CSV table of C-alpha atoms and ligand atoms in Angstrom, one decimal:
chain,number,residue,atom,x,y,z
A,933,MET,CA,116.1,31.4,64.0
A,934,HIS,CA,114.4,28.3,65.3
A,935,PRO,CA,111.9,26.4,63.4
A,936,LEU,CA,108.1,27.9,63.3
A,937,LEU,CA,106.0,26.3,65.5
A,938,LEU,CA,102.5,26.4,66.4
A,939,ALA,CA,101.2,25.9,69.9
A,940,PRO,CA,97.5,25.4,70.1
A,941,SER,CA,95.6,27.0,73.1
A,942,LEU,CA,93.7,24.3,75.1
A,943,LEU,CA,91.8,27.3,76.6
A,944,ALA,CA,89.8,27.4,73.2
A,945,GLY,CA,89.3,23.6,73.2
A,946,ASP,CA,86.0,22.0,75.0
A,947,HIS,CA,86.4,22.1,78.3
A,948,ALA,CA,84.1,19.0,78.5
A,949,GLN,CA,86.4,17.0,77.1
A,950,LEU,CA,89.8,18.5,77.5
A,951,GLY,CA,91.4,15.0,76.6
A,952,ALA,CA,89.9,14.6,73.4
A,953,SER,CA,91.2,18.1,72.5
A,954,VAL,CA,94.5,17.1,73.4
A,955,ARG,CA,94.0,14.0,71.5
A,956,ILE,CA,93.1,16.5,68.2
A,957,VAL,CA,96.0,18.6,68.7
A,958,GLU,CA,98.6,15.4,68.9
A,959,ASP,CA,96.7,13.6,66.1
A,960,LEU,CA,98.2,16.5,63.6
A,961,GLY,CA,101.5,16.1,64.3
A,962,LEU,CA,102.2,18.8,66.6
A,963,SER,CA,104.7,19.0,69.1
A,964,TRP,CA,103.5,21.7,71.6
A,965,ILE,CA,100.1,22.7,73.4
A,966,HIS,CA,99.6,25.6,75.3
A,967,LEU,CA,98.2,25.7,78.6
A,968,ASP,CA,96.6,29.1,79.9
A,969,ILE,CA,96.5,28.9,83.7
A,970,MET,CA,94.4,31.6,85.5
A,971,ASP,CA,93.8,32.7,89.0
A,972,GLY,CA,91.2,35.2,88.8
A,973,HIS,CA,93.3,38.2,90.3
A,974,PHE,CA,96.3,38.3,88.1
A,975,VAL,CA,93.4,38.2,85.3
A,976,PRO,CA,89.4,38.5,85.6
A,977,ASN,CA,89.2,34.9,85.0
A,978,PHE,CA,89.8,31.2,85.9
A,979,SER,CA,90.7,28.0,83.7
A,980,PHE,CA,91.9,25.2,85.0
A,981,GLY,CA,94.7,24.1,87.4
A,982,PRO,CA,97.4,21.3,87.8
A,983,GLN,CA,95.1,18.6,88.5
A,984,THR,CA,94.1,19.1,85.1
A,985,LEU,CA,97.6,19.0,83.5
A,986,ALA,CA,98.1,15.8,85.8
A,987,ALA,CA,95.1,13.9,84.2
A,988,LEU,CA,96.1,15.0,80.7
A,989,ARG,CA,99.8,14.2,81.3
A,990,PRO,CA,100.0,10.2,80.9
A,991,ALA,CA,97.9,10.4,77.7
A,992,SER,CA,99.9,12.5,75.7
A,993,LYS,CA,103.1,13.3,74.5
A,994,LEU,CA,103.1,16.9,73.9
A,995,PHE,CA,105.3,19.6,75.5
A,996,PHE,CA,103.3,21.0,77.8
A,997,ASP,CA,103.5,25.2,77.5
A,998,THR,CA,102.1,26.4,80.5
A,999,HIS,CA,101.3,29.8,80.7
A,1000,LEU,CA,100.8,31.1,84.5
A,1001,MET,CA,98.9,34.4,84.8
A,1002,LEU,CA,98.7,34.6,88.3
A,1003,ASP,CA,99.9,37.0,91.0
A,1004,GLU,CA,101.8,34.5,92.8
A,1005,PRO,CA,103.4,32.3,90.5
A,1006,HIS,CA,106.3,31.3,92.7
A,1007,ARG,CA,103.9,29.6,94.9
A,1008,TYR,CA,102.9,27.1,92.3
A,1009,LEU,CA,105.8,25.8,90.6
A,1010,GLU,CA,106.3,22.6,92.1
A,1011,ALA,CA,102.5,21.8,91.7
A,1012,PHE,CA,102.9,22.6,88.2
A,1013,ALA,CA,106.2,21.0,87.3
A,1014,ARG,CA,105.1,17.6,89.6
A,1015,ALA,CA,101.8,17.9,86.8
A,1016,GLY,CA,104.1,17.5,84.1
A,1017,ALA,CA,104.5,21.3,82.9
A,1018,ASN,CA,107.6,20.9,80.5
A,1019,LEU,CA,108.0,24.5,80.3
A,1020,ILE,CA,106.8,27.0,82.9
A,1021,SER,CA,106.5,30.8,81.7
A,1022,VAL,CA,105.6,33.2,84.4
A,1023,HIS,CA,104.7,36.8,84.1
A,1024,ILE,CA,107.1,40.3,84.6
A,1025,GLU,CA,104.2,42.5,85.7
A,1026,PRO,CA,103.6,41.3,89.5
A,1027,ALA,CA,106.0,41.6,92.8
A,1028,TYR,CA,108.0,38.6,93.8
A,1029,ASP,CA,111.7,37.4,92.9
A,1030,HIS,CA,111.8,37.0,89.1
A,1031,ALA,CA,115.3,35.8,89.1
A,1032,ALA,CA,114.8,33.0,91.7
A,1033,THR,CA,111.8,31.8,90.0
A,1034,LEU,CA,113.3,31.3,86.8
A,1035,ALA,CA,116.1,29.7,88.7
A,1036,ARG,CA,113.7,27.3,90.6
A,1037,ILE,CA,111.5,26.4,87.3
A,1038,ARG,CA,114.8,25.2,85.7
A,1039,GLU,CA,115.9,23.5,89.3
A,1040,LEU,CA,112.3,21.6,88.8
A,1041,GLY,CA,113.3,20.3,85.6
A,1042,CYS,CA,111.3,22.7,83.2
A,1043,GLN,CA,112.1,25.4,80.8
A,1044,CYS,CA,111.6,28.5,81.8
A,1045,GLY,CA,109.6,31.6,80.2
A,1046,LEU,CA,108.8,35.3,81.2
A,1047,VAL,CA,105.7,37.0,80.2
A,1048,LEU,CA,104.9,40.5,79.4
A,1049,ASN,CA,101.6,42.4,78.9
A,1050,PRO,CA,100.8,44.6,76.0
A,1051,GLY,CA,101.3,47.6,78.3
A,1052,THR,CA,104.6,46.4,79.6
A,1053,PRO,CA,107.9,47.7,78.1
A,1054,ALA,CA,110.6,45.1,76.5
A,1055,ALA,CA,113.0,47.1,79.3
A,1056,ALA,CA,111.4,45.3,82.0
A,1057,ILE,CA,112.4,41.7,81.1
A,1058,GLU,CA,115.9,43.0,79.4
A,1059,PRO,CA,118.1,42.8,82.3
A,1060,LEU,CA,116.7,38.6,82.9
A,1061,LEU,CA,116.9,37.8,78.9
A,1062,GLY,CA,119.9,35.5,79.7
A,1063,GLN,CA,118.3,33.4,81.9
A,1064,VAL,CA,115.1,32.3,80.1
A,1065,ASP,CA,114.1,30.1,77.7
A,1066,LEU,CA,111.4,31.8,76.0
A,1067,VAL,CA,109.9,34.8,76.2
A,1068,LEU,CA,105.8,35.3,75.1
A,1069,VAL,CA,104.8,38.6,74.0
A,1070,MET,CA,100.9,39.0,74.7
A,1071,THR,CA,99.2,40.4,71.8
A,1072,VAL,CA,96.0,40.7,73.8
A,1073,GLN,CA,95.3,41.9,77.9
A,1074,PRO,CA,95.2,38.1,79.3
A,1075,GLY,CA,92.1,36.5,80.2
A,1076,PHE,CA,90.2,35.7,77.7
A,1077,GLY,CA,90.2,34.0,74.4
A,1078,GLY,CA,89.0,35.1,71.2
A,1079,GLN,CA,90.0,39.3,71.3
A,1080,SER,CA,91.6,41.1,68.7
A,1081,PHE,CA,95.4,40.9,67.8
A,1082,ARG,CA,97.3,44.2,69.1
A,1083,ARG,CA,99.8,45.7,66.0
A,1084,ASP,CA,100.8,47.7,68.6
A,1085,GLN,CA,103.1,44.9,70.1
A,1086,LEU,CA,105.4,44.4,67.2
A,1087,PRO,CA,107.9,47.2,67.7
A,1088,LYS,CA,108.6,44.9,71.3
A,1089,LEU,CA,108.7,42.2,69.3
A,1090,ARG,CA,111.6,43.3,66.6
A,1091,GLN,CA,113.1,45.2,70.0
A,1092,ILE,CA,113.6,41.7,71.5
A,1093,ALA,CA,114.1,39.5,68.4
A,1094,ASP,CA,117.0,42.2,68.2
A,1095,TRP,CA,118.6,41.8,71.4
A,1096,ARG,CA,118.6,38.1,70.9
A,1097,ARG,CA,120.3,38.4,67.8
A,1098,ALA,CA,122.9,41.1,69.5
A,1099,ARG,CA,123.4,38.9,72.3
A,1100,GLY,CA,123.7,35.4,70.9
A,1101,LEU,CA,121.0,34.4,72.9
A,1102,THR,CA,118.7,31.5,71.9
A,1103,PHE,CA,115.5,31.8,73.7
A,1104,ARG,CA,112.2,31.1,71.9
A,1105,LEU,CA,110.2,34.1,71.1
A,1106,GLU,CA,106.6,33.3,71.6
A,1107,VAL,CA,103.1,35.3,70.8
A,1108,ASP,CA,99.8,35.0,72.3
A,1109,GLY,CA,96.4,36.6,71.5
A,1110,GLY,CA,94.8,37.1,68.4
A,1111,ILE,CA,96.9,34.8,66.4
A,1112,ASP,CA,95.2,33.8,63.2
A,1113,LEU,CA,97.3,32.8,59.3
A,1114,ALA,CA,97.6,36.7,58.9
A,1115,THR,CA,99.0,38.0,62.2
A,1116,ALA,CA,100.8,34.9,62.1
A,1117,ALA,CA,102.6,36.2,59.4
A,1118,GLU,CA,103.6,39.6,60.9
A,1119,CYS,CA,104.6,38.2,63.8
A,1120,ARG,CA,107.2,35.9,61.8
A,1121,ALA,CA,108.4,38.5,59.9
A,1122,ALA,CA,109.0,40.6,63.3
A,1123,GLY,CA,111.2,37.9,64.7
A,1124,ALA,CA,108.7,35.3,66.2
A,1125,ASP,CA,109.1,31.8,66.6
A,1126,THR,CA,106.3,30.0,68.4
A,1127,LEU,CA,102.8,31.1,68.0
A,1128,VAL,CA,100.1,30.2,70.2
A,1129,ALA,CA,96.5,30.3,68.7
A,1130,GLY,CA,93.6,29.4,70.3
A,1131,THR,CA,90.0,30.3,68.5
A,1132,SER,CA,91.7,29.9,64.9
A,1133,PHE,CA,93.0,26.6,65.6
A,1134,PHE,CA,89.7,25.2,67.2
A,1135,ARG,CA,86.8,27.0,65.3
A,1136,ALA,CA,88.8,26.3,62.1
A,1137,PRO,CA,86.7,24.5,59.5
A,1138,ASP,CA,89.6,22.3,58.4
A,1139,ARG,CA,92.6,22.3,60.7
A,1140,ALA,CA,94.6,20.3,58.5
A,1141,ALA,CA,94.3,22.6,56.2
A,1142,PHE,CA,95.1,25.3,58.6
A,1143,LEU,CA,98.2,23.9,59.7
A,1144,ALA,CA,99.1,23.1,55.9
A,1145,GLU,CA,98.9,26.9,55.4
A,1146,PHE,CA,100.8,27.7,59.1
A,1147,SER,CA,103.5,26.1,58.1
A,1148,ARG,CA,104.0,27.6,54.6
A,1149,LEU,CA,105.1,30.8,57.2
A,1150,GLY,CA,108.1,28.6,57.9
B,1316,DX5,C1,94.7,35.2,76.7
B,1316,DX5,C2,95.3,33.3,76.4
B,1316,DX5,C3,95.8,33.0,75.2
B,1316,DX5,C4,94.3,32.5,74.5
B,1316,DX5,C5,94.4,33.0,73.4
B,1316,DX5,O1,94.6,35.3,78.2
B,1316,DX5,O2,96.4,34.1,77.5
B,1316,DX5,O3,96.4,31.9,75.3
B,1316,DX5,O4,94.0,31.3,75.0
B,1316,DX5,O5,93.4,33.0,72.5
B,1316,DX5,P1,93.4,33.1,71.3
B,1316,DX5,O6,94.0,33.0,70.1
B,1316,DX5,O7,91.5,33.0,71.1
B,1316,DX5,O8,93.6,34.5,71.2
B,1317,ZN,ZN1,98.3,32.0,77.2
């Protein structure tokens, strides 16, 4: 199993000073940051785009874990790769050529991931598991931070972790939405290794203490 990794979501950072929010993550010694990209179609909200990644990139060595919540993600791969994304995840729900899109992400020099909404069964991504570096299971309906964790997604996590083990695959298994120390422990037990935390991380009264507690789940 991969070592446990915390990927704070910049969506919950200070949007008037995103650079400062990135530095908070880096100064704690973390290696990943989760970047939520929204198009107002696939999800009913907006966040930021490739120009923001490009502006943050020179000041940070963090691994840019880029979650595209877009109806047509295949149209924007070059833009996000050029802006400095290290991993690009795309949702399985919209209709586009998923396999070609994953291959193109790798061709651009990035790792690739597939994302499932809470209503999407694990079977939807099963044929593509051999082609990904990461699977992201949404534990809230995407679009907004600060929602409650959906425990009904745990069996899906276990199913994907079982397939990974049975097939000898090595993709990371990431969870996003409503993650705090308690729900992180449940996800870890179900096989997740990469946990996104927006609200619980950025609003923690003592982030170093939060991180120390989180590390104990490893
Ligand atoms: C939701 C985003 C999440 C969000 C998580 O659409 O994909 O990454 O920032 O926020 P919290 O941790 O507050 O649920
Ligand atoms: Zn996300």
